[in-house]
Tab-separated table of C-alpha atoms in Angstrom:
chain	number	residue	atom	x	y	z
R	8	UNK	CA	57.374	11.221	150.892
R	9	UNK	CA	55.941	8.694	153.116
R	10	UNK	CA	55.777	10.597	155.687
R	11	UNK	CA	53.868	13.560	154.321
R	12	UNK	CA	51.056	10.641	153.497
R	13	UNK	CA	49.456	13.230	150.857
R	14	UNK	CA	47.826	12.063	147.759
R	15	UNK	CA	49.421	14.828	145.729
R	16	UNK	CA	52.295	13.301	145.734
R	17	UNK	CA	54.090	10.497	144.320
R	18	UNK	CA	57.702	9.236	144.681
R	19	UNK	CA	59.643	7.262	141.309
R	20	UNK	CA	62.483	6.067	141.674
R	21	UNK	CA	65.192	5.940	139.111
R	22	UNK	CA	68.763	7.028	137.410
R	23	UNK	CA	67.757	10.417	135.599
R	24	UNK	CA	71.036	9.598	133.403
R	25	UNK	CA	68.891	6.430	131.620
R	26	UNK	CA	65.863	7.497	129.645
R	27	UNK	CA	63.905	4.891	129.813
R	28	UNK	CA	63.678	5.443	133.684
R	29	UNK	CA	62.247	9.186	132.694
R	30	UNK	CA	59.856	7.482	130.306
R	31	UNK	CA	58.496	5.565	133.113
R	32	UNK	CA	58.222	8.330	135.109
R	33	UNK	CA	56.870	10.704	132.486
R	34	UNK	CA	54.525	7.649	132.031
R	35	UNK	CA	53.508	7.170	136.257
R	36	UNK	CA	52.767	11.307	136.232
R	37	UNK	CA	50.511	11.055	133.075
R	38	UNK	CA	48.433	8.017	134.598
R	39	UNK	CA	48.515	9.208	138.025
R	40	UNK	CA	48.317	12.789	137.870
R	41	UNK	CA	47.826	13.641	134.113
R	42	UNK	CA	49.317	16.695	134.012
R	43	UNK	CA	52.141	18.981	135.400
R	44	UNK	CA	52.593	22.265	136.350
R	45	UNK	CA	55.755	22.564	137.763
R	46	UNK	CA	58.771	20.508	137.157
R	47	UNK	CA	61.805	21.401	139.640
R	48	UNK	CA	64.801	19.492	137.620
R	49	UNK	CA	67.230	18.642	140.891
R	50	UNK	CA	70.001	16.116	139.344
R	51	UNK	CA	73.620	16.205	140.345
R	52	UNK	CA	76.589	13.808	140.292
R	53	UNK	CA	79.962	15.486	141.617
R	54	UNK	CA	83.216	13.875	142.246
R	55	UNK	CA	86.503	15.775	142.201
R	56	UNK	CA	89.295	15.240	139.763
R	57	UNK	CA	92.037	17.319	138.795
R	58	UNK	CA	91.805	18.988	135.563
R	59	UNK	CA	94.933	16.854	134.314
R	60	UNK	CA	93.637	13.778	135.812
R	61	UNK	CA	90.069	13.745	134.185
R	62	UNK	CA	88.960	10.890	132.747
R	63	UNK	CA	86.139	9.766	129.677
R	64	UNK	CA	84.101	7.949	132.449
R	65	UNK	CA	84.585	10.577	135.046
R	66	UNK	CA	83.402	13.131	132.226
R	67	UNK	CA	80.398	11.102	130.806
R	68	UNK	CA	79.213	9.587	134.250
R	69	UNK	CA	78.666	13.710	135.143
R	70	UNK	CA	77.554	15.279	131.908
R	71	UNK	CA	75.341	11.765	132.053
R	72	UNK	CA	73.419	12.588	135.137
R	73	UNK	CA	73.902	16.644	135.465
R	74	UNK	CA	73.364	17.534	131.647
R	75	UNK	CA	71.485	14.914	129.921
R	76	UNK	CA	69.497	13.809	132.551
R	77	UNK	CA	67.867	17.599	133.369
R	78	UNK	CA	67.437	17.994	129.699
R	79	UNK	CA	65.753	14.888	128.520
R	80	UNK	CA	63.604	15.223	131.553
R	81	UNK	CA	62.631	18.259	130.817
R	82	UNK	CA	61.530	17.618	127.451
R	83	UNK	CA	59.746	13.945	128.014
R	84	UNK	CA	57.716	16.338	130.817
R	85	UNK	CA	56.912	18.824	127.446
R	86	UNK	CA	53.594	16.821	126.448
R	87	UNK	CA	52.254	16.902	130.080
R	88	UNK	CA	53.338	20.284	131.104
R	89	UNK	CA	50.690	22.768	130.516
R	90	UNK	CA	51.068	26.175	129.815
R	91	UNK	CA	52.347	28.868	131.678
R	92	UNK	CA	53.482	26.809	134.350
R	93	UNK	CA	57.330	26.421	135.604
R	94	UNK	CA	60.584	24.818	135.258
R	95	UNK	CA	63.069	25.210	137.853
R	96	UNK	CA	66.574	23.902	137.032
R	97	UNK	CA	69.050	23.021	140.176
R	98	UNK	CA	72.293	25.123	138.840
R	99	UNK	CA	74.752	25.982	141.406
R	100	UNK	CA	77.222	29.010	141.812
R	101	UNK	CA	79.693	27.217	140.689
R	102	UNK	CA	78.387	27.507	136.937
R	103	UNK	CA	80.230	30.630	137.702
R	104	UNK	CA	83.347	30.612	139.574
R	105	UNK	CA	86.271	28.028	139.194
R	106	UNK	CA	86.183	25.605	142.210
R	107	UNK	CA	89.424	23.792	142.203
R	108	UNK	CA	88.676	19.939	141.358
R	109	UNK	CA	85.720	20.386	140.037
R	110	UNK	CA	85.819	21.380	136.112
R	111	UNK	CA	83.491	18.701	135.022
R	112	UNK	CA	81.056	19.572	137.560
R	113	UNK	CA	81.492	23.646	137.120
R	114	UNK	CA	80.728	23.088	133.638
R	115	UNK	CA	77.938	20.840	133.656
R	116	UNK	CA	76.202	23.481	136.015
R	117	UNK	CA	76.969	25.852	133.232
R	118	UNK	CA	75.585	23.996	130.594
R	119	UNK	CA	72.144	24.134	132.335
R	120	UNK	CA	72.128	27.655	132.780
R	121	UNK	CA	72.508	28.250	129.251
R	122	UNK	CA	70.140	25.590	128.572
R	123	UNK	CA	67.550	27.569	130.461
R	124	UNK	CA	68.053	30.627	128.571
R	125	UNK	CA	67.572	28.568	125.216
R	126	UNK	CA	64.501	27.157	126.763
R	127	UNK	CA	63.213	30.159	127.989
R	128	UNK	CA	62.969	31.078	124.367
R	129	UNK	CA	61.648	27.671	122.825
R	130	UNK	CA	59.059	27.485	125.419
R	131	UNK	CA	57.679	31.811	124.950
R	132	UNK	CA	54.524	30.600	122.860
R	133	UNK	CA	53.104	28.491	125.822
R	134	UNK	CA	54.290	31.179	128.826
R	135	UNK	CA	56.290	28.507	130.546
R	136	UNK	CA	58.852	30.046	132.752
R	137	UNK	CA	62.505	28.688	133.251
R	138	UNK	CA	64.665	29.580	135.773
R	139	UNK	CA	67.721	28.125	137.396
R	140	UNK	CA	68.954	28.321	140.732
R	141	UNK	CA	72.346	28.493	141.559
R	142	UNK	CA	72.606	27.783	145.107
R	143	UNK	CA	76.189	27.659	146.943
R	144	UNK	CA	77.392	24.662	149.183
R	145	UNK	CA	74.548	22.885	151.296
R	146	UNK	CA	76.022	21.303	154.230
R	147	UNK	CA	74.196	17.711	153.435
R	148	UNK	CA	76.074	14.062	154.547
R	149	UNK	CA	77.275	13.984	150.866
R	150	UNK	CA	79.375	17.262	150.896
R	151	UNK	CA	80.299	16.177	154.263
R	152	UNK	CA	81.315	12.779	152.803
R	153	UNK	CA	83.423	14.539	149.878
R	154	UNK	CA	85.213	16.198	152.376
Protein backbone atom coordinates (compact mmCIF):
# COMPACT_ATOMS: atom_id res chain seq x y z
CA UNK A 1 0.00 0.00 0.00
CA UNK A 2 2.80 2.30 0.53
CA UNK A 3 4.03 1.97 -2.41
CA UNK A 4 1.03 2.73 -4.58
CA UNK A 5 1.13 6.29 -2.48
CA UNK A 6 -2.70 6.82 -3.60
CA UNK A 7 -5.12 8.57 -1.43
CA UNK A 8 -7.83 6.05 -2.21
CA UNK A 9 -6.47 3.84 -0.25
CA UNK A 10 -5.94 2.98 3.22
CA UNK A 11 -4.25 0.00 4.96
CA UNK A 12 -5.74 -1.37 8.82
CA UNK A 13 -4.24 -3.64 10.31
CA UNK A 14 -5.78 -6.30 12.44
CA UNK A 15 -6.98 -10.11 13.34
CA UNK A 16 -10.37 -10.37 11.29
CA UNK A 17 -11.13 -13.31 13.93
CA UNK A 18 -11.58 -10.35 16.90
CA UNK A 19 -14.42 -7.95 16.32
CA UNK A 20 -13.44 -5.24 17.86
CA UNK A 21 -10.47 -5.00 15.32
CA UNK A 22 -13.42 -4.92 12.43
CA UNK A 23 -15.14 -2.24 14.48
CA UNK A 24 -12.13 -0.18 14.22
CA UNK A 25 -11.83 -0.71 10.85
CA UNK A 26 -15.49 -0.35 9.96
CA UNK A 27 -14.91 2.83 12.10
CA UNK A 28 -11.30 4.18 10.01
CA UNK A 29 -13.48 3.53 6.48
CA UNK A 30 -16.52 5.57 7.78
CA UNK A 31 -14.21 8.60 8.93
CA UNK A 32 -11.86 8.32 6.18
CA UNK A 33 -13.76 7.34 3.30
CA UNK A 34 -17.47 7.32 4.45
CA UNK A 35 -18.71 4.91 2.40
CA UNK A 36 -18.02 1.58 0.52
CA UNK A 37 -18.70 0.13 -2.54
CA UNK A 38 -16.97 -2.87 -2.73
CA UNK A 39 -15.84 -5.08 0.01
CA UNK A 40 -13.51 -8.10 -1.26
CA UNK A 41 -13.66 -10.42 2.11
CA UNK A 42 -9.95 -12.26 1.69
CA UNK A 43 -9.45 -14.14 5.25
CA UNK A 44 -7.87 -17.53 5.56
CA UNK A 45 -6.12 -19.55 8.28
CA UNK A 46 -5.08 -23.21 7.06
CA UNK A 47 -3.07 -25.73 8.86
CA UNK A 48 -3.32 -29.45 8.16
CA UNK A 49 -4.53 -32.04 10.57
CA UNK A 50 -5.76 -35.36 10.08
CA UNK A 51 -9.36 -35.86 10.36
CA UNK A 52 -8.72 -38.18 13.53
CA UNK A 53 -6.24 -35.88 14.92
CA UNK A 54 -8.38 -32.59 14.91
CA UNK A 55 -8.46 -30.69 17.71
CA UNK A 56 -11.13 -27.83 19.53
CA UNK A 57 -8.34 -25.16 19.04
CA UNK A 58 -7.30 -26.33 15.66
CA UNK A 59 -11.18 -26.20 14.77
CA UNK A 60 -12.05 -22.78 16.41
CA UNK A 61 -8.65 -20.98 15.54
CA UNK A 62 -10.00 -21.76 11.58
CA UNK A 63 -13.74 -21.40 11.73
CA UNK A 64 -12.40 -18.16 13.95
CA UNK A 65 -10.59 -16.44 11.18
CA UNK A 66 -12.16 -18.20 7.83
CA UNK A 67 -15.95 -18.19 8.98
CA UNK A 68 -16.56 -15.65 11.55
CA UNK A 69 -14.22 -13.28 10.57
CA UNK A 70 -15.70 -12.93 6.65
CA UNK A 71 -19.10 -12.85 8.15
CA UNK A 72 -18.97 -10.31 10.87
CA UNK A 73 -17.01 -8.23 8.46
CA UNK A 74 -19.31 -8.34 6.14
CA UNK A 75 -22.10 -7.27 8.15
CA UNK A 76 -20.23 -4.36 10.40
CA UNK A 77 -19.44 -3.07 6.47
CA UNK A 78 -23.68 -3.30 6.02
CA UNK A 79 -24.27 0.43 7.34
CA UNK A 80 -21.51 1.86 5.03
CA UNK A 81 -22.04 -0.21 2.01
CA UNK A 82 -24.31 1.45 -0.36
CA UNK A 83 -26.47 -0.05 -2.67
CA UNK A 84 -25.91 -2.04 -5.52
CA UNK A 85 -22.40 -2.30 -4.96
CA UNK A 86 -20.32 -5.73 -4.34
CA UNK A 87 -19.14 -8.30 -2.04
CA UNK A 88 -16.60 -10.64 -3.10
CA UNK A 89 -15.91 -13.56 -0.73
CA UNK A 90 -12.28 -15.44 -1.04
CA UNK A 91 -13.73 -19.26 -1.24
CA UNK A 92 -11.44 -21.72 -2.67
CA UNK A 93 -12.02 -25.02 -4.73
CA UNK A 94 -11.58 -26.83 -2.06
CA UNK A 95 -15.19 -25.89 -0.65
CA UNK A 96 -15.65 -28.61 -3.13
CA UNK A 97 -13.38 -31.44 -3.32
CA UNK A 98 -11.83 -33.38 -0.29
CA UNK A 99 -8.12 -32.35 0.08
CA UNK A 100 -6.55 -34.82 2.37
CA UNK A 101 -5.57 -32.90 5.76
CA UNK A 102 -7.55 -30.33 5.35
CA UNK A 103 -11.34 -30.96 6.63
CA UNK A 104 -11.47 -27.95 8.79
CA UNK A 105 -10.26 -25.79 6.14
CA UNK A 106 -12.50 -27.56 3.17
CA UNK A 107 -15.36 -26.84 5.26
CA UNK A 108 -14.86 -23.47 6.38
CA UNK A 109 -14.50 -22.57 2.56
CA UNK A 110 -17.84 -24.21 2.29
CA UNK A 111 -19.48 -22.45 4.84
CA UNK A 112 -18.81 -19.15 2.95
CA UNK A 113 -20.14 -20.26 -0.15
CA UNK A 114 -23.34 -21.00 1.31
CA UNK A 115 -23.14 -17.93 3.24
CA UNK A 116 -23.05 -16.03 -0.01
CA UNK A 117 -26.02 -17.60 -1.38
CA UNK A 118 -27.98 -16.66 1.94
CA UNK A 119 -26.64 -13.22 1.50
CA UNK A 120 -27.33 -12.92 -1.91
CA UNK A 121 -30.90 -13.18 -0.81
CA UNK A 122 -30.85 -10.91 2.44
CA UNK A 123 -29.11 -8.26 0.58
CA UNK A 124 -31.90 -8.39 -3.04
CA UNK A 125 -33.76 -5.13 -1.75
CA UNK A 126 -30.54 -2.95 -1.94
CA UNK A 127 -29.03 -4.78 -5.41
CA UNK A 128 -25.85 -5.70 -3.64
CA UNK A 129 -24.17 -8.50 -5.41
CA UNK A 130 -22.30 -11.48 -3.65
CA UNK A 131 -20.13 -13.68 -5.16
CA UNK A 132 -17.39 -16.00 -4.07
CA UNK A 133 -14.39 -17.05 -5.67
CA UNK A 134 -13.04 -20.26 -5.39
CA UNK A 135 -9.63 -20.08 -6.61
CA UNK A 136 -7.24 -23.33 -6.58
CA UNK A 137 -3.63 -23.36 -5.02
CA UNK A 138 -1.59 -19.99 -5.40
CA UNK A 139 1.98 -20.71 -5.28
CA UNK A 140 2.64 -17.86 -2.40
CA UNK A 141 5.75 -18.38 0.45
CA UNK A 142 2.92 -19.69 2.75
CA UNK A 143 1.82 -22.73 0.60
CA UNK A 144 5.40 -23.07 -0.06
CA UNK A 145 6.02 -23.00 3.72
CA UNK A 146 3.14 -25.72 4.36
CA UNK A 147 4.84 -27.82 2.15
Amino acid sequence: VKKIQSNRITAVQGDASDLNHLDRLIDIIRETKGRLDIIFANAASCSFARFGTITEKHFDETFNVNVKGVLFTIQKALPILVNRSSIIINGSNSSNKGDPDLTVYCATKAALRSFARCMTVDLKERQIRVNTLSPGAIDTPLLRSMG
